[in-house]
Amino acid sequence: MTCQYAHLGGAYVLGSLAASERAAYERHLPDCAECSRVVREFAGLPGLMGRVPLEALELPGEPEPVPETLLPAVVSEVRRSQRRRRSALAAILVAAAAIVVVGVTGVVVTSLDDGVRPPAAGPTTSQTTAPAERMDSIGAGSVTGWISLTERPWGTRLDLTCTYLGDGYAGGWTSYAMVVRSVDGRVEQVGTWRAEPGRQVHVTLATALAPEDIESVVVRTDEGVSVLRLAE
Amino acid sequence: MTDNPATVMKELHEDHSAALWAFCLHLTANDRSRAEDVAQETLLRAWRNSAVLTESRGSVRSWLFTVARNIVIDEWRTRRAQREFATAEPPDVAPVGDQSDELLLSWVVADALTTLSADHRAVLVECYYRGRSVAEAARRLDVPEGTVKSRTHYALRALRLALEERGVVS
C-alpha cells in the first residue's frame, strides 16, 4: 500500500513544503516507517549540497577542453613501462637460464624425512641468500614454506622451500604459482612449478622488483587457492 | 576491461579525463602546465593500480580526485619545506592542507550533481539553492506542484545513489 505522503520526503528535507503541509507530514512521520526512512536517508543531502555553490550548477558553461597532449603522453608512458616490463622479463629468463645451467634444473627435490626447517642455503649457487622467513600457511595449512628474498642488481631473487604434506587427497602432482604484489599495488606472477605430496621442493624465482618494493608474496595452487603468504 | 594496456588507458581517459581535468585546473588555480602534470600522473597511477579500475565508475572518479589532490598536496609540502630554508616568501600556491578534504568533498558532490538529469537539477536549484516553496517552483518550472514534489524526491534519491557510488554516503 502506498502512503499518501510517499513522495514528500524530498520537498520536506529541502524545506520547500508549505507550513500546513509540513506540519501534516511531521505528524505523519512517527507512524510511518517508510517515510521516516526516506527522511533519514535524505537528511544529510542538503548539507552536502551546500558545499557546492549554485554557480557551479547553473553555469556549467563551456568546460575547459582536455589538452590534446594528455592522452598521447599517458599512452606513450604506458607503452614505455610495458617495454620496461618486457625487458625485465627477458632478464629474468636469462637469469633462469643461468640457474638451469648451474643447477641442472633449478628445482631441487629432496625427500621429506626430517620435518620442515628453514633451508640453510639456496641450491648449488655461490651467491649467498638472505635469511629465510617462515611463510604463513593459509587455509587447511597443508603446505608449509620458507622463503628468502635476496636483493640482486636486477631485482629480487626469491628462494622458496615448501612442503606439501598431503592429506586425504589421493596423491598426484599439484601445480603452484608464486604471485608478488608490489607496494604500489602491481601484481605479478613470478613463476609456476609442480610438487608431489610429501616432498620438499626448492624453487628459485625472480622479480625485477627490489625487496623493499615487495609488499607480499603469495603461493597459490593452479586453482587459485592461496596456500602460503608472506607480508612485509 | 581489455588487457591491452594502451586500450585500458584510452578508456580511462575517455571516461574520466574531462572531470579530472576540470578538477586539476581547480587544484592548481588554472595553472595549465601543472594541471596537466597532475592529470598525467593521476591517470598513470590509476593504470598501474589496476585493482581500482574494476570498481564502479563513480568510485573510480572519487579515487582519481583523491590521488590528484594528494599529488598537489605533496608538491605543496615539498615546496614549503624547501622554502623554510629560504627567505620568508609569501606562498605562491593556495594552502591546500587542512581545507583540502573539504575541497575534495565539495568537488565530489558537484560531480555527483552533474550526473542528475536537467529536470532533477532544475528542481533542486529552485527548491534548495533558491529556497523556493513547492508552489513557487511549480510556477517557475511550469509544472504541477505534485510533479515538483515527486521530482525533488527522485532527484534526491538519484543524488544519494551517485554519492553512495562515490563513497560519500553509505
mmCIF file of N, CA, C and O in Angstrom, chain A residues 6-11 13-18 21 38 40-42 45-54 56-58 64-71 73-75 77-79 81-82 85 181 184-186, chain B residues 5-6 9-10 13 17-18 21 25 32 36 39-40 43-44 47-50 102 105-106 109-110 113-114 121 123-125 127-130 132-135 149-150 152-154 156-157 159-160 163 168-169:
data_model
loop_
_atom_site.group_PDB
_atom_site.id
_atom_site.type_symbol
_atom_site.label_atom_id
_atom_site.label_comp_id
_atom_site.label_asym_id
_atom_site.label_seq_id
_atom_site.Cartn_x
_atom_site.Cartn_y
_atom_site.Cartn_z
ATOM 1 N N ALA A 6 3.958 9.579 0.336
ATOM 2 C CA ALA A 6 5.157 8.861 -0.109
ATOM 3 C C ALA A 6 6.239 9.737 -0.741
ATOM 4 O O ALA A 6 7.412 9.521 -0.512
ATOM 5 N N HIS A 7 5.870 10.747 -1.534
ATOM 6 C CA HIS A 7 6.899 11.498 -2.247
ATOM 7 C C HIS A 7 7.189 12.868 -1.656
ATOM 8 O O HIS A 7 7.756 13.720 -2.319
ATOM 9 N N LEU A 8 6.813 13.045 -0.398
ATOM 10 C CA LEU A 8 7.026 14.374 0.190
ATOM 11 C C LEU A 8 8.392 14.525 0.850
ATOM 12 O O LEU A 8 8.792 15.624 1.222
ATOM 13 N N GLY A 9 9.091 13.416 1.022
ATOM 14 C CA GLY A 9 10.362 13.456 1.765
ATOM 15 C C GLY A 9 11.366 14.435 1.178
ATOM 16 O O GLY A 9 12.049 15.154 1.910
ATOM 17 N N GLY A 10 11.449 14.473 -0.152
ATOM 18 C CA GLY A 10 12.422 15.356 -0.800
ATOM 19 C C GLY A 10 12.127 16.814 -0.518
ATOM 20 O O GLY A 10 12.991 17.558 -0.043
ATOM 21 N N ALA A 11 10.872 17.229 -0.807
ATOM 22 C CA ALA A 11 10.492 18.626 -0.584
ATOM 23 C C ALA A 11 10.596 18.972 0.901
ATOM 24 O O ALA A 11 10.967 20.094 1.264
ATOM 25 N N VAL A 13 12.814 17.718 3.259
ATOM 26 C CA VAL A 13 14.178 17.978 3.736
ATOM 27 C C VAL A 13 14.770 19.227 3.077
ATOM 28 O O VAL A 13 15.684 19.845 3.624
ATOM 29 N N LEU A 14 14.257 19.607 1.903
ATOM 30 C CA LEU A 14 14.759 20.830 1.264
ATOM 31 C C LEU A 14 14.064 22.075 1.815
ATOM 32 O O LEU A 14 14.396 23.197 1.442
ATOM 33 N N GLY A 15 13.067 21.843 2.696
ATOM 34 C CA GLY A 15 12.384 22.989 3.300
ATOM 35 C C GLY A 15 11.419 23.694 2.363
ATOM 36 O O GLY A 15 11.146 24.876 2.528
ATOM 37 N N SER A 16 10.882 22.975 1.374
ATOM 38 C CA SER A 16 10.026 23.623 0.376
ATOM 39 C C SER A 16 8.537 23.399 0.589
ATOM 40 O O SER A 16 7.722 23.943 -0.148
ATOM 41 N N LEU A 17 8.190 22.581 1.573
ATOM 42 C CA LEU A 17 6.762 22.339 1.794
ATOM 43 C C LEU A 17 6.125 23.572 2.436
ATOM 44 O O LEU A 17 6.771 24.271 3.227
ATOM 45 N N ALA A 18 4.870 23.830 2.075
ATOM 46 C CA ALA A 18 4.121 24.906 2.731
ATOM 47 C C ALA A 18 3.941 24.529 4.201
ATOM 48 O O ALA A 18 3.945 23.342 4.550
ATOM 49 N N GLU A 21 1.411 21.860 5.134
ATOM 50 C CA GLU A 21 1.753 20.528 4.647
ATOM 51 C C GLU A 21 2.922 19.941 5.453
ATOM 52 O O GLU A 21 2.977 18.753 5.753
ATOM 53 N N VAL A 38 12.880 7.433 4.543
ATOM 54 C CA VAL A 38 13.229 8.364 3.462
ATOM 55 C C VAL A 38 13.852 9.636 4.050
ATOM 56 O O VAL A 38 14.886 10.120 3.585
ATOM 57 N N ARG A 40 15.366 10.003 6.895
ATOM 58 C CA ARG A 40 16.709 9.705 7.413
ATOM 59 C C ARG A 40 17.724 9.653 6.271
ATOM 60 O O ARG A 40 18.818 10.181 6.371
ATOM 61 N N GLU A 41 17.324 9.015 5.170
ATOM 62 C CA GLU A 41 18.256 8.881 4.045
ATOM 63 C C GLU A 41 18.581 10.210 3.389
ATOM 64 O O GLU A 41 19.682 10.421 2.905
ATOM 65 N N PHE A 42 17.586 11.098 3.346
ATOM 66 C CA PHE A 42 17.791 12.375 2.671
ATOM 67 C C PHE A 42 18.398 13.427 3.586
ATOM 68 O O PHE A 42 18.872 14.459 3.116
ATOM 69 N N LEU A 45 21.684 15.185 2.839
ATOM 70 C CA LEU A 45 21.943 15.688 1.487
ATOM 71 C C LEU A 45 21.977 17.216 1.383
ATOM 72 O O LEU A 45 22.856 17.765 0.715
ATOM 73 N N PRO A 46 21.035 17.941 2.025
ATOM 74 C CA PRO A 46 21.119 19.404 1.907
ATOM 75 C C PRO A 46 22.470 19.940 2.379
ATOM 76 O O PRO A 46 23.043 20.821 1.739
ATOM 77 N N GLY A 47 23.014 19.370 3.461
ATOM 78 C CA GLY A 47 24.313 19.824 3.949
ATOM 79 C C GLY A 47 25.411 19.605 2.922
ATOM 80 O O GLY A 47 26.270 20.461 2.712
ATOM 81 N N LEU A 48 25.364 18.453 2.247
ATOM 82 C CA LEU A 48 26.373 18.178 1.222
ATOM 83 C C LEU A 48 26.199 19.100 0.018
ATOM 84 O O LEU A 48 27.172 19.609 -0.541
ATOM 85 N N MET A 49 24.922 19.340 -0.358
ATOM 86 C CA MET A 49 24.682 20.227 -1.500
ATOM 87 C C MET A 49 25.152 21.641 -1.185
ATOM 88 O O MET A 49 25.578 22.380 -2.081
ATOM 89 N N GLY A 50 25.092 21.990 0.084
ATOM 90 C CA GLY A 50 25.512 23.323 0.491
ATOM 91 C C GLY A 50 26.993 23.591 0.233
ATOM 92 O O GLY A 50 27.436 24.735 0.237
ATOM 93 N N ARG A 51 27.761 22.524 0.003
ATOM 94 C CA ARG A 51 29.185 22.701 -0.285
ATOM 95 C C ARG A 51 29.429 23.101 -1.730
ATOM 96 O O ARG A 51 30.538 23.426 -2.107
ATOM 97 N N VAL A 52 28.393 22.962 -2.536
ATOM 98 C CA VAL A 52 28.560 23.281 -3.957
ATOM 99 C C VAL A 52 27.836 24.588 -4.234
ATOM 100 O O VAL A 52 26.643 24.691 -3.999
ATOM 101 N N PRO A 53 28.544 25.595 -4.722
ATOM 102 C CA PRO A 53 27.872 26.869 -4.988
ATOM 103 C C PRO A 53 26.917 26.735 -6.165
ATOM 104 O O PRO A 53 27.126 25.934 -7.069
ATOM 105 N N LEU A 54 25.876 27.526 -6.122
ATOM 106 C CA LEU A 54 24.856 27.491 -7.166
ATOM 107 C C LEU A 54 25.468 27.694 -8.551
ATOM 108 O O LEU A 54 25.083 27.041 -9.513
ATOM 109 N N ALA A 56 28.135 26.723 -9.751
ATOM 110 C CA ALA A 56 28.727 25.511 -10.310
ATOM 111 C C ALA A 56 27.677 24.667 -11.020
ATOM 112 O O ALA A 56 27.974 23.913 -11.934
ATOM 113 N N LEU A 57 26.417 24.809 -10.565
ATOM 114 C CA LEU A 57 25.341 24.040 -11.177
ATOM 115 C C LEU A 57 24.721 24.785 -12.338
ATOM 116 O O LEU A 57 24.339 24.203 -13.340
ATOM 117 N N GLU A 58 24.603 26.096 -12.165
ATOM 118 C CA GLU A 58 23.852 26.885 -13.129
ATOM 119 C C GLU A 58 24.639 27.186 -14.381
ATOM 120 O O GLU A 58 24.103 27.256 -15.465
ATOM 121 N N GLU A 64 36.417 23.678 -19.887
ATOM 122 C CA GLU A 64 37.758 23.783 -20.457
ATOM 123 C C GLU A 64 38.112 22.469 -21.150
ATOM 124 O O GLU A 64 38.045 21.413 -20.538
ATOM 125 N N PRO A 65 38.450 22.500 -22.443
ATOM 126 C CA PRO A 65 38.733 21.225 -23.114
ATOM 127 C C PRO A 65 39.983 20.559 -22.548
ATOM 128 O O PRO A 65 40.937 21.237 -22.157
ATOM 129 N N VAL A 66 39.949 19.250 -22.503
ATOM 130 C CA VAL A 66 41.108 18.489 -22.034
ATOM 131 C C VAL A 66 42.240 18.698 -23.051
ATOM 132 O O VAL A 66 42.000 18.612 -24.250
ATOM 133 N N PRO A 67 43.449 18.991 -22.582
ATOM 134 C CA PRO A 67 44.530 19.228 -23.542
ATOM 135 C C PRO A 67 44.761 18.008 -24.429
ATOM 136 O O PRO A 67 44.720 16.874 -23.951
ATOM 137 N N GLU A 68 44.981 18.270 -25.693
ATOM 138 C CA GLU A 68 45.145 17.159 -26.626
ATOM 139 C C GLU A 68 46.422 16.371 -26.374
ATOM 140 O O GLU A 68 46.574 15.260 -26.860
ATOM 141 N N THR A 69 47.324 16.966 -25.620
ATOM 142 C CA THR A 69 48.593 16.284 -25.370
ATOM 143 C C THR A 69 48.479 15.248 -24.258
ATOM 144 O O THR A 69 49.365 14.418 -24.081
ATOM 145 N N LEU A 70 47.369 15.303 -23.494
ATOM 146 C CA LEU A 70 47.281 14.429 -22.315
ATOM 147 C C LEU A 70 47.268 12.944 -22.694
ATOM 148 O O LEU A 70 48.069 12.155 -22.189
ATOM 149 N N LEU A 71 46.354 12.579 -23.597
ATOM 150 C CA LEU A 71 46.239 11.152 -23.930
ATOM 151 C C LEU A 71 47.512 10.596 -24.575
ATOM 152 O O LEU A 71 48.023 9.568 -24.117
ATOM 153 N N ALA A 73 50.489 11.535 -24.195
ATOM 154 C CA ALA A 73 51.552 11.467 -23.187
ATOM 155 C C ALA A 73 51.384 10.242 -22.294
ATOM 156 O O ALA A 73 52.346 9.499 -22.058
ATOM 157 N N VAL A 74 50.167 10.005 -21.813
ATOM 158 C CA VAL A 74 49.998 8.863 -20.902
ATOM 159 C C VAL A 74 50.097 7.536 -21.658
ATOM 160 O O VAL A 74 50.648 6.572 -21.138
ATOM 161 N N VAL A 75 49.593 7.503 -22.889
ATOM 162 C CA VAL A 75 49.679 6.249 -23.647
ATOM 163 C C VAL A 75 51.135 5.905 -23.940
ATOM 164 O O VAL A 75 51.550 4.753 -23.801
ATOM 165 N N GLU A 77 53.690 6.760 -22.184
ATOM 166 C CA GLU A 77 54.306 6.343 -20.919
ATOM 167 C C GLU A 77 53.915 4.892 -20.590
ATOM 168 O O GLU A 77 54.740 4.099 -20.129
ATOM 169 N N VAL A 78 52.668 4.558 -20.852
ATOM 170 C CA VAL A 78 52.196 3.188 -20.618
ATOM 171 C C VAL A 78 52.984 2.211 -21.495
ATOM 172 O O VAL A 78 53.443 1.168 -21.036
ATOM 173 N N ARG A 79 53.160 2.587 -22.767
ATOM 174 C CA ARG A 79 53.902 1.691 -23.670
ATOM 175 C C ARG A 79 55.344 1.550 -23.208
ATOM 176 O O ARG A 79 55.914 0.464 -23.239
ATOM 177 N N SER A 81 56.466 1.763 -20.186
ATOM 178 C CA SER A 81 56.606 0.913 -18.997
ATOM 179 C C SER A 81 56.331 -0.542 -19.343
ATOM 180 O O SER A 81 56.864 -1.442 -18.715
ATOM 181 N N GLN A 82 55.516 -0.792 -20.385
ATOM 182 C CA GLN A 82 55.339 -2.173 -20.849
ATOM 183 C C GLN A 82 56.661 -2.713 -21.386
ATOM 184 O O GLN A 82 57.029 -3.847 -21.144
ATOM 185 N N ARG A 85 58.876 -3.559 -18.670
ATOM 186 C CA ARG A 85 58.471 -4.814 -18.037
ATOM 187 C C ARG A 85 58.935 -6.007 -18.870
ATOM 188 O O ARG A 85 59.405 -6.998 -18.367
ATOM 189 N N ARG A 181 53.149 -9.067 -4.951
ATOM 190 C CA ARG A 181 52.430 -7.788 -5.033
ATOM 191 C C ARG A 181 53.378 -6.681 -4.612
ATOM 192 O O ARG A 181 54.042 -6.795 -3.574
ATOM 193 N N ASP A 184 53.129 -0.556 -4.572
ATOM 194 C CA ASP A 184 52.187 0.335 -5.256
ATOM 195 C C ASP A 184 51.078 -0.429 -5.972
ATOM 196 O O ASP A 184 50.416 0.089 -6.848
ATOM 197 N N GLY A 185 50.874 -1.685 -5.543
ATOM 198 C CA GLY A 185 49.649 -2.368 -5.943
ATOM 199 C C GLY A 185 49.749 -3.217 -7.206
ATOM 200 O O GLY A 185 48.780 -3.792 -7.641
ATOM 201 N N ARG A 186 50.920 -3.279 -7.820
ATOM 202 C CA ARG A 186 51.011 -4.120 -9.005
ATOM 203 C C ARG A 186 51.127 -5.578 -8.595
ATOM 204 O O ARG A 186 51.733 -5.902 -7.580
ATOM 205 N N PRO B 5 47.236 -2.652 -22.463
ATOM 206 C CA PRO B 5 47.437 -1.525 -21.557
ATOM 207 C C PRO B 5 47.091 -0.177 -22.185
ATOM 208 O O PRO B 5 46.520 0.693 -21.529
ATOM 209 N N ALA B 6 47.410 -0.007 -23.471
ATOM 210 C CA ALA B 6 47.102 1.276 -24.094
ATOM 211 C C ALA B 6 45.591 1.474 -24.188
ATOM 212 O O ALA B 6 45.083 2.579 -23.993
ATOM 213 N N MET B 9 44.199 2.502 -20.868
ATOM 214 C CA MET B 9 44.454 3.911 -20.631
ATOM 215 C C MET B 9 43.513 4.792 -21.444
ATOM 216 O O MET B 9 43.006 5.789 -20.955
ATOM 217 N N LYS B 10 43.239 4.386 -22.693
ATOM 218 C CA LYS B 10 42.323 5.181 -23.514
ATOM 219 C C LYS B 10 40.923 5.206 -22.906
ATOM 220 O O LYS B 10 40.247 6.229 -22.909
ATOM 221 N N HIS B 13 40.891 7.503 -19.967
ATOM 222 C CA HIS B 13 40.904 8.875 -20.460
ATOM 223 C C HIS B 13 39.508 9.269 -20.935
ATOM 224 O O HIS B 13 38.992 10.332 -20.594
ATOM 225 N N SER B 17 38.623 11.848 -18.169
ATOM 226 C CA SER B 17 39.579 12.944 -18.302
ATOM 227 C C SER B 17 38.914 14.316 -18.181
ATOM 228 O O SER B 17 39.518 15.236 -17.633
ATOM 229 N N ALA B 18 37.686 14.462 -18.677
ATOM 230 C CA ALA B 18 37.056 15.780 -18.615
ATOM 231 C C ALA B 18 36.878 16.218 -17.156
ATOM 232 O O ALA B 18 37.261 17.331 -16.773
ATOM 233 N N TRP B 21 40.316 16.689 -15.504
ATOM 234 C CA TRP B 21 40.982 17.905 -15.976
ATOM 235 C C TRP B 21 40.409 19.134 -15.271
ATOM 236 O O TRP B 21 41.150 19.992 -14.784
ATOM 237 N N LEU B 25 42.623 21.573 -12.869
ATOM 238 C CA LEU B 25 42.715 23.026 -13.098
ATOM 239 C C LEU B 25 42.359 23.778 -11.830
ATOM 240 O O LEU B 25 43.014 24.741 -11.440
ATOM 241 N N ARG B 32 47.841 25.668 -16.210
ATOM 242 C CA ARG B 32 47.615 24.565 -17.150
ATOM 243 C C ARG B 32 48.736 23.533 -17.182
ATOM 244 O O ARG B 32 48.490 22.352 -17.271
ATOM 245 N N GLU B 36 48.253 19.716 -16.074
ATOM 246 C CA GLU B 36 48.452 18.588 -16.980
ATOM 247 C C GLU B 36 49.404 17.556 -16.363
ATOM 248 O O GLU B 36 49.191 16.352 -16.490
ATOM 249 N N ALA B 39 47.312 15.658 -13.863
ATOM 250 C CA ALA B 39 46.355 14.755 -14.523
ATOM 251 C C ALA B 39 47.087 13.526 -15.083
ATOM 252 O O ALA B 39 46.611 12.392 -14.952
ATOM 253 N N GLN B 40 48.242 13.773 -15.679
ATOM 254 C CA GLN B 40 49.034 12.664 -16.234
ATOM 255 C C GLN B 40 49.428 11.667 -15.154
ATOM 256 O O GLN B 40 49.238 10.463 -15.290
ATOM 257 N N LEU B 43 46.439 9.656 -13.893
ATOM 258 C CA LEU B 43 45.996 8.588 -14.804
ATOM 259 C C LEU B 43 46.981 7.424 -14.789
ATOM 260 O O LEU B 43 46.577 6.254 -14.813
ATOM 261 N N LEU B 44 48.276 7.746 -14.728
ATOM 262 C CA LEU B 44 49.257 6.664 -14.713
ATOM 263 C C LEU B 44 49.160 5.839 -13.440
ATOM 264 O O LEU B 44 49.253 4.618 -13.464
ATOM 265 N N TRP B 47 46.261 3.589 -13.742
ATOM 266 C CA TRP B 47 46.536 2.500 -14.677
ATOM 267 C C TRP B 47 47.406 1.435 -14.019
ATOM 268 O O TRP B 47 47.198 0.243 -14.205
ATOM 269 N N ARG B 48 48.384 1.889 -13.217
ATOM 270 C CA ARG B 48 49.243 0.911 -12.534
ATOM 271 C C ARG B 48 48.484 0.155 -11.465
ATOM 272 O O ARG B 48 48.789 -0.973 -11.143
ATOM 273 N N ASN B 49 47.498 0.819 -10.894
ATOM 274 C CA ASN B 49 46.754 0.210 -9.794
ATOM 275 C C ASN B 49 45.471 -0.389 -10.360
ATOM 276 O O ASN B 49 44.382 0.079 -10.083
ATOM 277 N N SER B 50 45.639 -1.472 -11.131
ATOM 278 C CA SER B 50 44.509 -1.944 -11.930
ATOM 279 C C SER B 50 43.331 -2.417 -11.086
ATOM 280 O O SER B 50 42.205 -2.430 -11.555
ATOM 281 N N GLU B 102 37.851 19.250 2.548
ATOM 282 C CA GLU B 102 36.614 19.967 2.253
ATOM 283 C C GLU B 102 36.478 20.187 0.756
ATOM 284 O O GLU B 102 35.433 19.982 0.168
ATOM 285 N N LEU B 105 35.649 16.975 -0.988
ATOM 286 C CA LEU B 105 34.263 16.582 -0.778
ATOM 287 C C LEU B 105 33.333 17.427 -1.648
ATOM 288 O O LEU B 105 32.436 16.899 -2.304
ATOM 289 N N SER B 106 33.564 18.756 -1.674
ATOM 290 C CA SER B 106 32.641 19.570 -2.471
ATOM 291 C C SER B 106 32.777 19.235 -3.951
ATOM 292 O O SER B 106 31.805 19.266 -4.695
ATOM 293 N N VAL B 109 30.809 16.077 -4.555
ATOM 294 C CA VAL B 109 29.364 16.342 -4.546
ATOM 295 C C VAL B 109 28.956 17.024 -5.855
ATOM 296 O O VAL B 109 27.944 16.663 -6.466
ATOM 297 N N ALA B 110 29.774 17.989 -6.315
ATOM 298 C CA ALA B 110 29.464 18.669 -7.580
ATOM 299 C C ALA B 110 29.455 17.673 -8.731
ATOM 300 O O ALA B 110 28.584 17.708 -9.597
ATOM 301 N N LEU B 113 26.330 15.765 -8.623
ATOM 302 C CA LEU B 113 25.192 16.566 -9.098
ATOM 303 C C LEU B 113 25.138 16.625 -10.625
ATOM 304 O O LEU B 113 24.057 16.705 -11.209
ATOM 305 N N THR B 114 26.300 16.566 -11.267
ATOM 306 C CA THR B 114 26.282 16.625 -12.737
ATOM 307 C C THR B 114 25.700 15.365 -13.355
ATOM 308 O O THR B 114 25.360 15.368 -14.528
ATOM 309 N N ARG B 121 18.036 18.460 -11.731
ATOM 310 C CA ARG B 121 18.886 19.569 -11.267
ATOM 311 C C ARG B 121 18.057 20.838 -11.111
ATOM 312 O O ARG B 121 18.200 21.561 -10.128
ATOM 313 N N VAL B 123 14.947 21.272 -10.386
ATOM 314 C CA VAL B 123 14.068 21.287 -9.218
ATOM 315 C C VAL B 123 14.897 21.487 -7.938
ATOM 316 O O VAL B 123 14.460 22.145 -6.992
ATOM 317 N N LEU B 124 16.122 20.984 -7.923
ATOM 318 C CA LEU B 124 16.979 21.192 -6.749
ATOM 319 C C LEU B 124 17.464 22.645 -6.690
ATOM 320 O O LEU B 124 17.569 23.232 -5.611
ATOM 321 N N VAL B 125 17.744 23.216 -7.841
ATOM 322 C CA VAL B 125 18.162 24.628 -7.873
ATOM 323 C C VAL B 125 17.048 25.503 -7.314
ATOM 324 O O VAL B 125 17.286 26.367 -6.454
ATOM 325 N N CYS B 127 14.256 24.621 -5.417
ATOM 326 C CA CYS B 127 13.805 24.339 -4.046
ATOM 327 C C CYS B 127 14.921 24.502 -3.019
ATOM 328 O O CYS B 127 14.679 24.973 -1.917
ATOM 329 N N TYR B 128 16.131 24.123 -3.373
ATOM 330 C CA TYR B 128 17.188 24.198 -2.371
ATOM 331 C C TYR B 128 18.001 25.485 -2.502
ATOM 332 O O TYR B 128 18.027 26.305 -1.597
ATOM 333 N N TYR B 129 18.622 25.673 -3.672
ATOM 334 C CA TYR B 129 19.552 26.799 -3.782
ATOM 335 C C TYR B 129 18.833 28.152 -3.752
ATOM 336 O O TYR B 129 19.340 29.124 -3.226
ATOM 337 N N ARG B 130 17.624 28.221 -4.351
ATOM 338 C CA ARG B 130 16.910 29.488 -4.340
ATOM 339 C C ARG B 130 15.886 29.546 -3.220
ATOM 340 O O ARG B 130 15.210 30.568 -3.060
ATOM 341 N N ARG B 132 12.960 28.230 -2.841
ATOM 342 C CA ARG B 132 11.560 28.442 -3.214
ATOM 343 C C ARG B 132 10.669 27.343 -2.639
ATOM 344 O O ARG B 132 11.112 26.223 -2.425
ATOM 345 N N SER B 133 9.429 27.724 -2.449
ATOM 346 C CA SER B 133 8.463 26.729 -1.989
ATOM 347 C C SER B 133 8.059 25.870 -3.184
ATOM 348 O O SER B 133 8.321 26.221 -4.333
ATOM 349 N N VAL B 134 7.373 24.762 -2.866
ATOM 350 C CA VAL B 134 6.894 23.882 -3.922
ATOM 351 C C VAL B 134 6.016 24.666 -4.895
ATOM 352 O O VAL B 134 6.155 24.539 -6.122
ATOM 353 N N ALA B 135 5.132 25.530 -4.371
ATOM 354 C CA ALA B 135 4.212 26.273 -5.230
ATOM 355 C C ALA B 135 4.972 27.223 -6.159
ATOM 356 O O ALA B 135 4.702 27.295 -7.361
ATOM 357 N N LYS B 149 7.011 17.955 -6.223
ATOM 358 C CA LYS B 149 7.239 17.096 -5.053
ATOM 359 C C LYS B 149 7.892 15.777 -5.446
ATOM 360 O O LYS B 149 8.877 15.342 -4.839
ATOM 361 N N SER B 150 7.330 15.136 -6.470
ATOM 362 C CA SER B 150 7.910 13.826 -6.800
ATOM 363 C C SER B 150 9.297 13.987 -7.416
ATOM 364 O O SER B 150 10.184 13.183 -7.174
ATOM 365 N N THR B 152 11.566 16.315 -6.695
ATOM 366 C CA THR B 152 12.577 16.531 -5.650
ATOM 367 C C THR B 152 12.903 15.193 -4.982
ATOM 368 O O THR B 152 14.063 14.905 -4.675
ATOM 369 N N HIS B 153 11.856 14.378 -4.815
ATOM 370 C CA HIS B 153 12.068 13.070 -4.203
ATOM 371 C C HIS B 153 13.029 12.230 -5.049
ATOM 372 O O HIS B 153 14.032 11.710 -4.548
ATOM 373 N N TYR B 154 12.731 12.126 -6.352
ATOM 374 C CA TYR B 154 13.577 11.287 -7.203
ATOM 375 C C TYR B 154 14.946 11.901 -7.449
ATOM 376 O O TYR B 154 15.943 11.196 -7.607
ATOM 377 N N LEU B 156 16.645 13.675 -5.240
ATOM 378 C CA LEU B 156 17.470 13.387 -4.062
ATOM 379 C C LEU B 156 17.858 11.915 -4.020
ATOM 380 O O LEU B 156 18.951 11.561 -3.577
ATOM 381 N N ARG B 157 16.937 11.068 -4.474
ATOM 382 C CA ARG B 157 17.277 9.654 -4.493
ATOM 383 C C ARG B 157 18.434 9.393 -5.461
ATOM 384 O O ARG B 157 19.369 8.654 -5.150
ATOM 385 N N LEU B 159 20.660 11.581 -6.406
ATOM 386 C CA LEU B 159 21.863 12.203 -5.856
ATOM 387 C C LEU B 159 22.483 11.305 -4.794
ATOM 388 O O LEU B 159 23.700 11.097 -4.748
ATOM 389 N N ARG B 160 21.623 10.758 -3.962
ATOM 390 C CA ARG B 160 22.134 9.894 -2.905
ATOM 391 C C ARG B 160 22.848 8.666 -3.488
ATOM 392 O O ARG B 160 23.912 8.265 -3.016
ATOM 393 N N LEU B 163 26.186 9.683 -4.794
ATOM 394 C CA LEU B 163 27.127 9.925 -3.697
ATOM 395 C C LEU B 163 27.581 8.608 -3.068
ATOM 396 O O LEU B 163 28.732 8.456 -2.674
ATOM 397 N N VAL B 168 30.707 8.707 -0.615
ATOM 398 C CA VAL B 168 30.489 9.846 0.290
ATOM 399 C C VAL B 168 29.463 9.512 1.367
ATOM 400 O O VAL B 168 29.630 9.872 2.522
ATOM 401 N N VAL B 169 28.400 8.836 0.976
ATOM 402 C CA VAL B 169 27.422 8.414 1.987
ATOM 403 C C VAL B 169 27.270 6.906 1.876
ATOM 404 O O VAL B 169 27.637 6.309 0.865
#
